Short mmCIF file of C-alpha atoms in Angstrom, two decimals:
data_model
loop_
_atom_site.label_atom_id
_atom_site.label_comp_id
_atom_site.label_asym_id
_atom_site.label_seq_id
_atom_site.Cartn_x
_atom_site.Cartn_y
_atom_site.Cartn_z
CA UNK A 1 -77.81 247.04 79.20
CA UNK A 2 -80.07 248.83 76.59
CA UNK A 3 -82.55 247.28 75.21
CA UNK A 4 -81.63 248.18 71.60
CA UNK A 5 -78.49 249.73 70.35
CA UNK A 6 -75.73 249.88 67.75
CA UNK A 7 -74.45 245.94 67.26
CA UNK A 8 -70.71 246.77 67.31
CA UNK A 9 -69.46 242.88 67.29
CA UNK A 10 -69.08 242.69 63.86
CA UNK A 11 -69.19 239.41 61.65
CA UNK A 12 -66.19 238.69 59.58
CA UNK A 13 -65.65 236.80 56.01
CA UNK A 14 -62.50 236.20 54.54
CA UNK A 15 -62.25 234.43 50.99
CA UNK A 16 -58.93 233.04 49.33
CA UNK A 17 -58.61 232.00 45.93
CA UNK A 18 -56.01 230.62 43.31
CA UNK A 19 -55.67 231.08 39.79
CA UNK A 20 -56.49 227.99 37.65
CA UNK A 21 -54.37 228.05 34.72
CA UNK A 22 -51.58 230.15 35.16
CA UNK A 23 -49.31 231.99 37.76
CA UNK A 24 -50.95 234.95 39.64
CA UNK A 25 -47.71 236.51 38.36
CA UNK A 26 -49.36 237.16 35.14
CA UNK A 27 -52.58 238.65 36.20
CA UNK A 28 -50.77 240.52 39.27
CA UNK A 29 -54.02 242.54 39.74
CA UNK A 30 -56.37 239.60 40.80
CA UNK A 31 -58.96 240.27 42.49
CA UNK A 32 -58.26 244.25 42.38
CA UNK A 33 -59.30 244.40 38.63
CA UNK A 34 -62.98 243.86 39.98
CA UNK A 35 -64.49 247.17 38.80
CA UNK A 36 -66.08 249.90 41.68
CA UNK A 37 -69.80 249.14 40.61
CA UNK A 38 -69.08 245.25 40.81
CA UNK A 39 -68.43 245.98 44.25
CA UNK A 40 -70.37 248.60 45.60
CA UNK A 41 -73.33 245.79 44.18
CA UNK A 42 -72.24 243.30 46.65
CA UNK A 43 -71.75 245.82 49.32
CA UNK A 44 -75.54 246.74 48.10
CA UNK A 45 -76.45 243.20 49.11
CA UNK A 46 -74.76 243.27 52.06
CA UNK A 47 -75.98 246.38 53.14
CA UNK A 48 -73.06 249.06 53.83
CA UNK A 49 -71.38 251.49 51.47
CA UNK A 50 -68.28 253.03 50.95
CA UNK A 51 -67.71 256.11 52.55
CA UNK A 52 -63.52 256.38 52.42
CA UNK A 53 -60.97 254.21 50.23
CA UNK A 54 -57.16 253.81 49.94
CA UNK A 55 -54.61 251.54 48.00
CA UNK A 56 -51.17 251.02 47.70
CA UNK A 57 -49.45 248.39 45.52
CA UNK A 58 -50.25 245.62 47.71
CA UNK A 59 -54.29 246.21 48.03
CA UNK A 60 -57.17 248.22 48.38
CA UNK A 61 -58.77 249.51 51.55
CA UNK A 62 -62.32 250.84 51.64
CA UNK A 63 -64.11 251.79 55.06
CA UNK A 64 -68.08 251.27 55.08
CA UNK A 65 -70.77 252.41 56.32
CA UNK A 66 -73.74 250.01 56.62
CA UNK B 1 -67.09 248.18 58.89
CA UNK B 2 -64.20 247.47 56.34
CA UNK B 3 -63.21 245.70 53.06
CA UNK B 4 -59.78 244.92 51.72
CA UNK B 5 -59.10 243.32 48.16
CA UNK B 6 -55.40 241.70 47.80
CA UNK B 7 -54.84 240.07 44.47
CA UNK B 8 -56.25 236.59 45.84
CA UNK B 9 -57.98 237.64 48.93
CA UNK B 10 -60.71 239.83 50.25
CA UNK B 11 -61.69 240.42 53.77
CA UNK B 12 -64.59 241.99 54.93
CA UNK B 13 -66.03 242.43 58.15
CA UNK B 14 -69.49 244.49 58.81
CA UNK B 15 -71.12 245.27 61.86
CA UNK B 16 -74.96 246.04 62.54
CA UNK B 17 -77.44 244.18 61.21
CA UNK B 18 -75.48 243.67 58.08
CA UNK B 19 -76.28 240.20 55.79
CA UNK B 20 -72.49 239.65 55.35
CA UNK B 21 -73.20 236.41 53.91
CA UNK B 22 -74.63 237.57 50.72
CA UNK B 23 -71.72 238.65 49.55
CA UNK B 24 -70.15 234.86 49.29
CA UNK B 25 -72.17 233.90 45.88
CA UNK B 26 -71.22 237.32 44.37
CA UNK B 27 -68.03 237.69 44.93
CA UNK B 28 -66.62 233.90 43.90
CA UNK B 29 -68.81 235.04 40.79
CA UNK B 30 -66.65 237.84 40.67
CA UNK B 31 -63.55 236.12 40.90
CA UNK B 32 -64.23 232.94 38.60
CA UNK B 33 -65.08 235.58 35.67
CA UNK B 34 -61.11 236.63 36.61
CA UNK B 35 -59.88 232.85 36.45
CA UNK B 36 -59.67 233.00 40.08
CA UNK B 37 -61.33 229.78 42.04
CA UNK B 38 -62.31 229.95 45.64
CA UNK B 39 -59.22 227.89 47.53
CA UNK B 40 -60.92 228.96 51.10
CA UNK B 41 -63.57 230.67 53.56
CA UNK B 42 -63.35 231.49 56.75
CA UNK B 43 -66.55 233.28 58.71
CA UNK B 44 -65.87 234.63 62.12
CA UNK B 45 -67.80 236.74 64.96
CA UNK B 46 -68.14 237.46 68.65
CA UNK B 47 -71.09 237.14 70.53
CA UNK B 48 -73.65 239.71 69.73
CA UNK B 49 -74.15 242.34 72.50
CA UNK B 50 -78.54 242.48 70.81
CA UNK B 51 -78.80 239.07 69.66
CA UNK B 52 -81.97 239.11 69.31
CA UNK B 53 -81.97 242.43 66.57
CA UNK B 54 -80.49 240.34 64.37
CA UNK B 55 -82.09 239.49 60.70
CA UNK B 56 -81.67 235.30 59.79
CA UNK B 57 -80.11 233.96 59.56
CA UNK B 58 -77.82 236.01 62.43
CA UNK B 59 -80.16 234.66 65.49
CA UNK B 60 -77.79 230.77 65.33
CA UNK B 61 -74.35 230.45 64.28
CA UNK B 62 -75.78 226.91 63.29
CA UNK B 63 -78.15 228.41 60.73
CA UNK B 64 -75.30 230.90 59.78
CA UNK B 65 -73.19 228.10 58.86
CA UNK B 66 -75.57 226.65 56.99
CA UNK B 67 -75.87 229.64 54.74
CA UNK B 68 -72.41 229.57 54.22
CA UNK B 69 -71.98 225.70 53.55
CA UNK B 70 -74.74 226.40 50.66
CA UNK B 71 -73.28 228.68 49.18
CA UNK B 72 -69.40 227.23 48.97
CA UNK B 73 -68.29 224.79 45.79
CA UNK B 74 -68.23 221.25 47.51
CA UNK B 75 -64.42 221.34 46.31
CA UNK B 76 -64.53 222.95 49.62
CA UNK B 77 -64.39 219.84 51.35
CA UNK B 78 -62.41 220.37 54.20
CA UNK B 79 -64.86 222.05 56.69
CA UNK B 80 -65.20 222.73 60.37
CA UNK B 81 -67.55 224.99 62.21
CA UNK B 82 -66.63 225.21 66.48
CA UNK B 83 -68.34 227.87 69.04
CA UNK B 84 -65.21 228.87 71.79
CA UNK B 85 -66.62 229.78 74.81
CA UNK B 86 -65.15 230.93 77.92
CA UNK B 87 -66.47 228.66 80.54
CA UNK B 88 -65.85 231.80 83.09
CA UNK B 89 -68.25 233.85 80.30
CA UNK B 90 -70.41 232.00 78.21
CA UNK B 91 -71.63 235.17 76.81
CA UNK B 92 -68.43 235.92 74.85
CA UNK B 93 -67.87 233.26 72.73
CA UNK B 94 -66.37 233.23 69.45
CA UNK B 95 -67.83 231.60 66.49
CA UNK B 96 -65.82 230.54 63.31
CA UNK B 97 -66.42 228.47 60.31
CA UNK B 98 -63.84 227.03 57.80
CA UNK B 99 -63.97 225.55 54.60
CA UNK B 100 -60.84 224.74 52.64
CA UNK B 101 -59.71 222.92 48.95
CA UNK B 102 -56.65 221.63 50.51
CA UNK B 103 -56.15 220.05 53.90
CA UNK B 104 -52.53 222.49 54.08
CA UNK B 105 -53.21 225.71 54.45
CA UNK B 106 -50.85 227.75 51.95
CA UNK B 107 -51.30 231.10 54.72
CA UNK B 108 -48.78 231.88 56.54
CA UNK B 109 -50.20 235.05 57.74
CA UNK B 110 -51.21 235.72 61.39
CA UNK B 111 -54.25 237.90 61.95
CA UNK B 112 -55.06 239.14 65.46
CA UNK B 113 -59.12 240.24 66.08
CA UNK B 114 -59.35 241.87 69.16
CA UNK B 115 -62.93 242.63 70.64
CA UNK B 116 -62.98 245.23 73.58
CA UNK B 117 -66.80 246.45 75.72
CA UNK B 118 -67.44 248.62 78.43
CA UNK B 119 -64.65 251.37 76.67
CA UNK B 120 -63.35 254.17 79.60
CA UNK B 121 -65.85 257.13 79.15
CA UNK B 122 -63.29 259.15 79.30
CA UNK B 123 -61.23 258.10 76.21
CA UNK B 124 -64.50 256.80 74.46
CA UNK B 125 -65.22 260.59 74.59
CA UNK B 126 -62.88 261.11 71.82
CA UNK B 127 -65.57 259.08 68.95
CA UNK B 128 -67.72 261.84 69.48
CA UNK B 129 -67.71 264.72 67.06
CA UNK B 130 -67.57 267.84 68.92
CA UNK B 131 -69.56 271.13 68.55
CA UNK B 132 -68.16 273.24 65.25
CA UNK B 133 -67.50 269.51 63.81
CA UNK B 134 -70.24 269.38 61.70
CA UNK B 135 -69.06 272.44 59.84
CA UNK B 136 -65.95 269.82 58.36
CA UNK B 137 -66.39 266.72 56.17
CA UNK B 138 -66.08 263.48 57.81
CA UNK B 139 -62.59 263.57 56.95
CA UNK B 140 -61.31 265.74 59.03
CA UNK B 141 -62.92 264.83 61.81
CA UNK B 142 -61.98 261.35 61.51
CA UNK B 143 -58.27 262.65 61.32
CA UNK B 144 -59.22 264.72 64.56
CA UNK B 145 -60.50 261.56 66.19
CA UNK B 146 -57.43 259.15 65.20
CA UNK B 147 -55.36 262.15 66.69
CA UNK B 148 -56.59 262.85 69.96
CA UNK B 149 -57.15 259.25 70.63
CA UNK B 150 -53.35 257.98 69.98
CA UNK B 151 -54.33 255.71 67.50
CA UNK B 152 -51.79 257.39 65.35
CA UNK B 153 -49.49 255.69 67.44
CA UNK B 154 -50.58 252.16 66.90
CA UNK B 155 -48.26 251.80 63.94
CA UNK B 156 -46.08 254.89 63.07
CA UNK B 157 -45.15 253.49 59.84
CA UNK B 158 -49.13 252.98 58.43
CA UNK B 159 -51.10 255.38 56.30
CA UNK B 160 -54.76 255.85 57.92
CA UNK B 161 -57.68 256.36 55.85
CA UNK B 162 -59.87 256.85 58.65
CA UNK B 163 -64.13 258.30 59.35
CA UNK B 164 -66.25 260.01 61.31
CA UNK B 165 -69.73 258.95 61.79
CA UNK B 166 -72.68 261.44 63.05
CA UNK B 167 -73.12 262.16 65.81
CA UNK B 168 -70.41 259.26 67.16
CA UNK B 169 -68.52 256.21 65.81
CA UNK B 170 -65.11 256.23 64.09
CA UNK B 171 -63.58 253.81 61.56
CA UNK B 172 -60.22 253.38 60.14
CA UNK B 173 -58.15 251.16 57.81
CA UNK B 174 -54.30 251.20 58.34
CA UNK B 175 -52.37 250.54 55.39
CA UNK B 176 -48.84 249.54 56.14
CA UNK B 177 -46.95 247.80 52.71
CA UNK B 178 -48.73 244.36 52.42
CA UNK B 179 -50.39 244.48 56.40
CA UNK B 180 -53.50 245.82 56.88
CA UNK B 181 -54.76 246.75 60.73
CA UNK B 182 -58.61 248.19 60.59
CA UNK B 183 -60.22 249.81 64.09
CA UNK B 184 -64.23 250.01 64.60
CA UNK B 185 -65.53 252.32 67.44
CA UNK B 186 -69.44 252.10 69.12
CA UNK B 187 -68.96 254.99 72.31
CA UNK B 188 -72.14 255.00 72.97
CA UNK B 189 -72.36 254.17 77.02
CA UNK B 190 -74.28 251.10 77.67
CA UNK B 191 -73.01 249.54 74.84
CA UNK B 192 -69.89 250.66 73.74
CA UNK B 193 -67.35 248.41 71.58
CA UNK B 194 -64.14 248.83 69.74
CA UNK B 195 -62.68 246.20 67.32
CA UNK B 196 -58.61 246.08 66.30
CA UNK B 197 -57.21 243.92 63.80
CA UNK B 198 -54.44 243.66 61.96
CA UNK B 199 -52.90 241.00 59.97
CA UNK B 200 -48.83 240.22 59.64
CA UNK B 201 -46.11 237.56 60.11
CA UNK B 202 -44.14 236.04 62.70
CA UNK B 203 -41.38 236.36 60.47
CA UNK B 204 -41.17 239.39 58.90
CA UNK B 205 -37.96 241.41 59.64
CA UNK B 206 -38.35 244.55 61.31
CA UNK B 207 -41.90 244.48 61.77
CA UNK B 208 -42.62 245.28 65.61
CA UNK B 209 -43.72 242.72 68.50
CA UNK B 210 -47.64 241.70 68.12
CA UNK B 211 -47.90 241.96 72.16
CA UNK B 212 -46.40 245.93 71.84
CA UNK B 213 -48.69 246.28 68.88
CA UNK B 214 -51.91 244.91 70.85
CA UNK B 215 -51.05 246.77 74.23
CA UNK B 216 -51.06 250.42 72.70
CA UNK B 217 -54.34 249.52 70.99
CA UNK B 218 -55.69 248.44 73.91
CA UNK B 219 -54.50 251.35 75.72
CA UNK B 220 -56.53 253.91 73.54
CA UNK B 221 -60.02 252.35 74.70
CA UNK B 222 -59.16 251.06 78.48
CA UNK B 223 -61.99 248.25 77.96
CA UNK B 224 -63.34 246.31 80.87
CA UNK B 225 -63.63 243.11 78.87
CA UNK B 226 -61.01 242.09 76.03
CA UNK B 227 -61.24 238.97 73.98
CA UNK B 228 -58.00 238.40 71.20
CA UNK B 229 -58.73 235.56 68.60
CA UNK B 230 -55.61 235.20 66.89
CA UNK B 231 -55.47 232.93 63.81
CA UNK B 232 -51.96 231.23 62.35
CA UNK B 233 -52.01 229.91 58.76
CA UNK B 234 -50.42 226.69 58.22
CA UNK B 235 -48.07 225.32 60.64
CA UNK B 236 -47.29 229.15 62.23
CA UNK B 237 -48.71 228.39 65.92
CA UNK B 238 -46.17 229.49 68.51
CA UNK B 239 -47.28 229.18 71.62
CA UNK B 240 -44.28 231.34 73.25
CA UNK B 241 -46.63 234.20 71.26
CA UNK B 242 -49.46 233.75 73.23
CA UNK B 243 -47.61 233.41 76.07
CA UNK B 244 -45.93 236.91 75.66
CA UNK B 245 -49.36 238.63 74.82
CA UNK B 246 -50.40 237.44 78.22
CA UNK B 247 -47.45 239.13 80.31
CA UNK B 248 -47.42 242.19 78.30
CA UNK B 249 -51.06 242.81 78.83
CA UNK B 250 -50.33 242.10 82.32
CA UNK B 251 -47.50 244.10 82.96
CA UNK B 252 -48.78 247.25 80.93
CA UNK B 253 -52.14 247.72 81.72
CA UNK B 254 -53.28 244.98 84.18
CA UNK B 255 -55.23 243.13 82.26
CA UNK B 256 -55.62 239.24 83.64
CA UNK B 257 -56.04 236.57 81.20
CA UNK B 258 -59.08 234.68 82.13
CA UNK B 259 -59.66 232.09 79.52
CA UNK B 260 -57.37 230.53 76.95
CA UNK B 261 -59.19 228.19 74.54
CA UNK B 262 -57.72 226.91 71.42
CA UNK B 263 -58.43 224.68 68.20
CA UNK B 264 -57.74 223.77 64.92
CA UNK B 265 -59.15 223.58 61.95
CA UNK B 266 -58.06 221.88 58.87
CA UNK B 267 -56.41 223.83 56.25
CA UNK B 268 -57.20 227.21 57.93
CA UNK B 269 -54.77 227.10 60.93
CA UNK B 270 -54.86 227.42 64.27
CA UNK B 271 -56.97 229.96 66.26
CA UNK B 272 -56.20 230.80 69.91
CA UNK B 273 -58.72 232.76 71.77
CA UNK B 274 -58.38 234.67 75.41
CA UNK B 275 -60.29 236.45 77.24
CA UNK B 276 -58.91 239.08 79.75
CA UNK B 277 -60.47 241.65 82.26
CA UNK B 278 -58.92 244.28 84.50
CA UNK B 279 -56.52 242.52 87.22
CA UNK B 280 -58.63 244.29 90.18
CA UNK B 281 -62.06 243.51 88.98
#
């Protein structure tokens, strides 16, 4: 084995959330109505980046770099 | 490395020496400014292949979850941290944490995170951009990559937004209705790695077989060493599943399941984890 290389095991978060006062049918957008710069922030934090995105009606997609 | 946003969700799963666990304060920040509060967390990896590169608190899943527990709402009460590990390979194990309002978990999707090493240099051959490919964008080599490799035949039906990275590594998100699948590639030889996952249900109509699903992803790396840890939302586990997995990874490309460890934790499901290597090796 090398001694250093690319880490490809990567860690994984997932985070689920409800809507306190009202049905999620009347904010439909959720969590998608975070703005781009919000995001790219945390990703900041993180460190990775966005390098390719997609979204259909259901959710958004974004591939990173880090 | 990927993200996805759903409308009460977000997954996002980084490799390197990322600090993934930064992003927990920020994001239910995020959220609570949208009227949206935090109903569950999950954290999940493999055993690193360079533990030691790691940044804390990345060197112990024990610190890890501490970082996490700190920065959850105690309304999180329901919480469970449990290291799976193979006792024929103690060097794969799998690592999750859980924290959850509500000892019922209202998921009832099934997500399958398959973890593959020691990729055929032959296929791996394929993450590599070729001469002449750094005269097109990323882009288009990415699409050149999911192309010759077959992973265009993973799932027919989903759109891929997939990458190129220089000089080698590919990443793609599949985006199929509401189900989301997501592939990672490392082809470097000596450490080479490939991730698959995909989330969907048992019970959707129509959608295809999670075995047939797994085997042709599989198939496009020809791994040495395969680990699946599949995770059912509420009530969902069905062991017949795992079961079926195990013959069709058998029967298709002789792969032996080696380990079979499973637990539960409270609100967040069931996770099964196996490990599998080539029948003849």
């Amino acid at each position: 084995m090398a001694v250093s290389g690319f880490e490809g095991f990567e860690k994984r978060l997932e985070l689920r959330f409800f809507d306190d006062d009202k049905p999620i049918t009347k904010n439909p957008m959720g969590l998608r109505l975070i703005d781009f710069e919000s995001l790219d922030q945390v990703l900041n934090e993180v460190q990775c980046t966005v390098v390719s995105a997609v979204a259909n009606r259901s959710f958004d997609a974004y591939v990173l770099s880090e | 490395s990927s993200l996805f946003v759903y409308p009460t969700k977000i997954i996002i799963k980084t490799c390197g020496t990322t600090q993934l666990l930064k992003s927990i304060r920020p994001l239910i920040h995020l959220a609570r400014n949208l009227g949206l509060t935090l109903r569950a967390c999950r954290y999940s990896r493999g055993s690193f292949i360079f533990p030691k590169a790691q940044p804390f608190p990345y060197t112990s899943f024990k610190d890890e979850v501490i970082v996490v527990e700190e920065s959850l709402p105690k309304s999180l009460c329901y919480r469970k941290a449990s290291v799976m590990t193979p006792s024929n390979n103690p060097s794969r194990a799998w690592h999750v944490f859980t924290a959850s309002a509500d000892v019922e978990s209202d998921e009832h999707v099934v997500v399958v995170e398959v973890c593959m090493t020691e990729l055929d240099r032959v296929n791996a051959r394929s993450f590599f951009k070729r001469k002449g490919d750094e005269k097109n964008n990323s882009d288009s080599a990415g699409k050149e990559m999911t192309r010759l490799s077959g992973i265009d035949n993973i799932n027919a039906n989903a759109y891929i937004c997939d990458f190129a990275f220089d000089p080698c590594g590919y990443s793609m998100n599949g985006v199929d209705g509401d189900r989301y699948s997501t592939i990672h590639v490392t082809p470097e030889d000596g450490f080479s790695y490939a991730s698959f996952e995909c989330g969907l249900s048992l019970y959707d109509n129509g959608h295809e077989d999670i075995s047939e699903v797994l085997s042709r992803a599989i198939d496009v790396f020809r791994p040495s060493d395969v680990s699946i840890a599949t995770t059912y939302g509420g009530e969902d586990y069905n062991h017949e599943v795992t079961k079926r997995v195990e013959r069709v990874l058998a029967k298709k490309l002789d792969l032996k399941c080696r380990s079979r460890l499973m637990d539960e934790f409270p609100g967040s499901g069931t996770v099964v984890y196996q490990s599998f290597t080539p029948r003849r090796k």
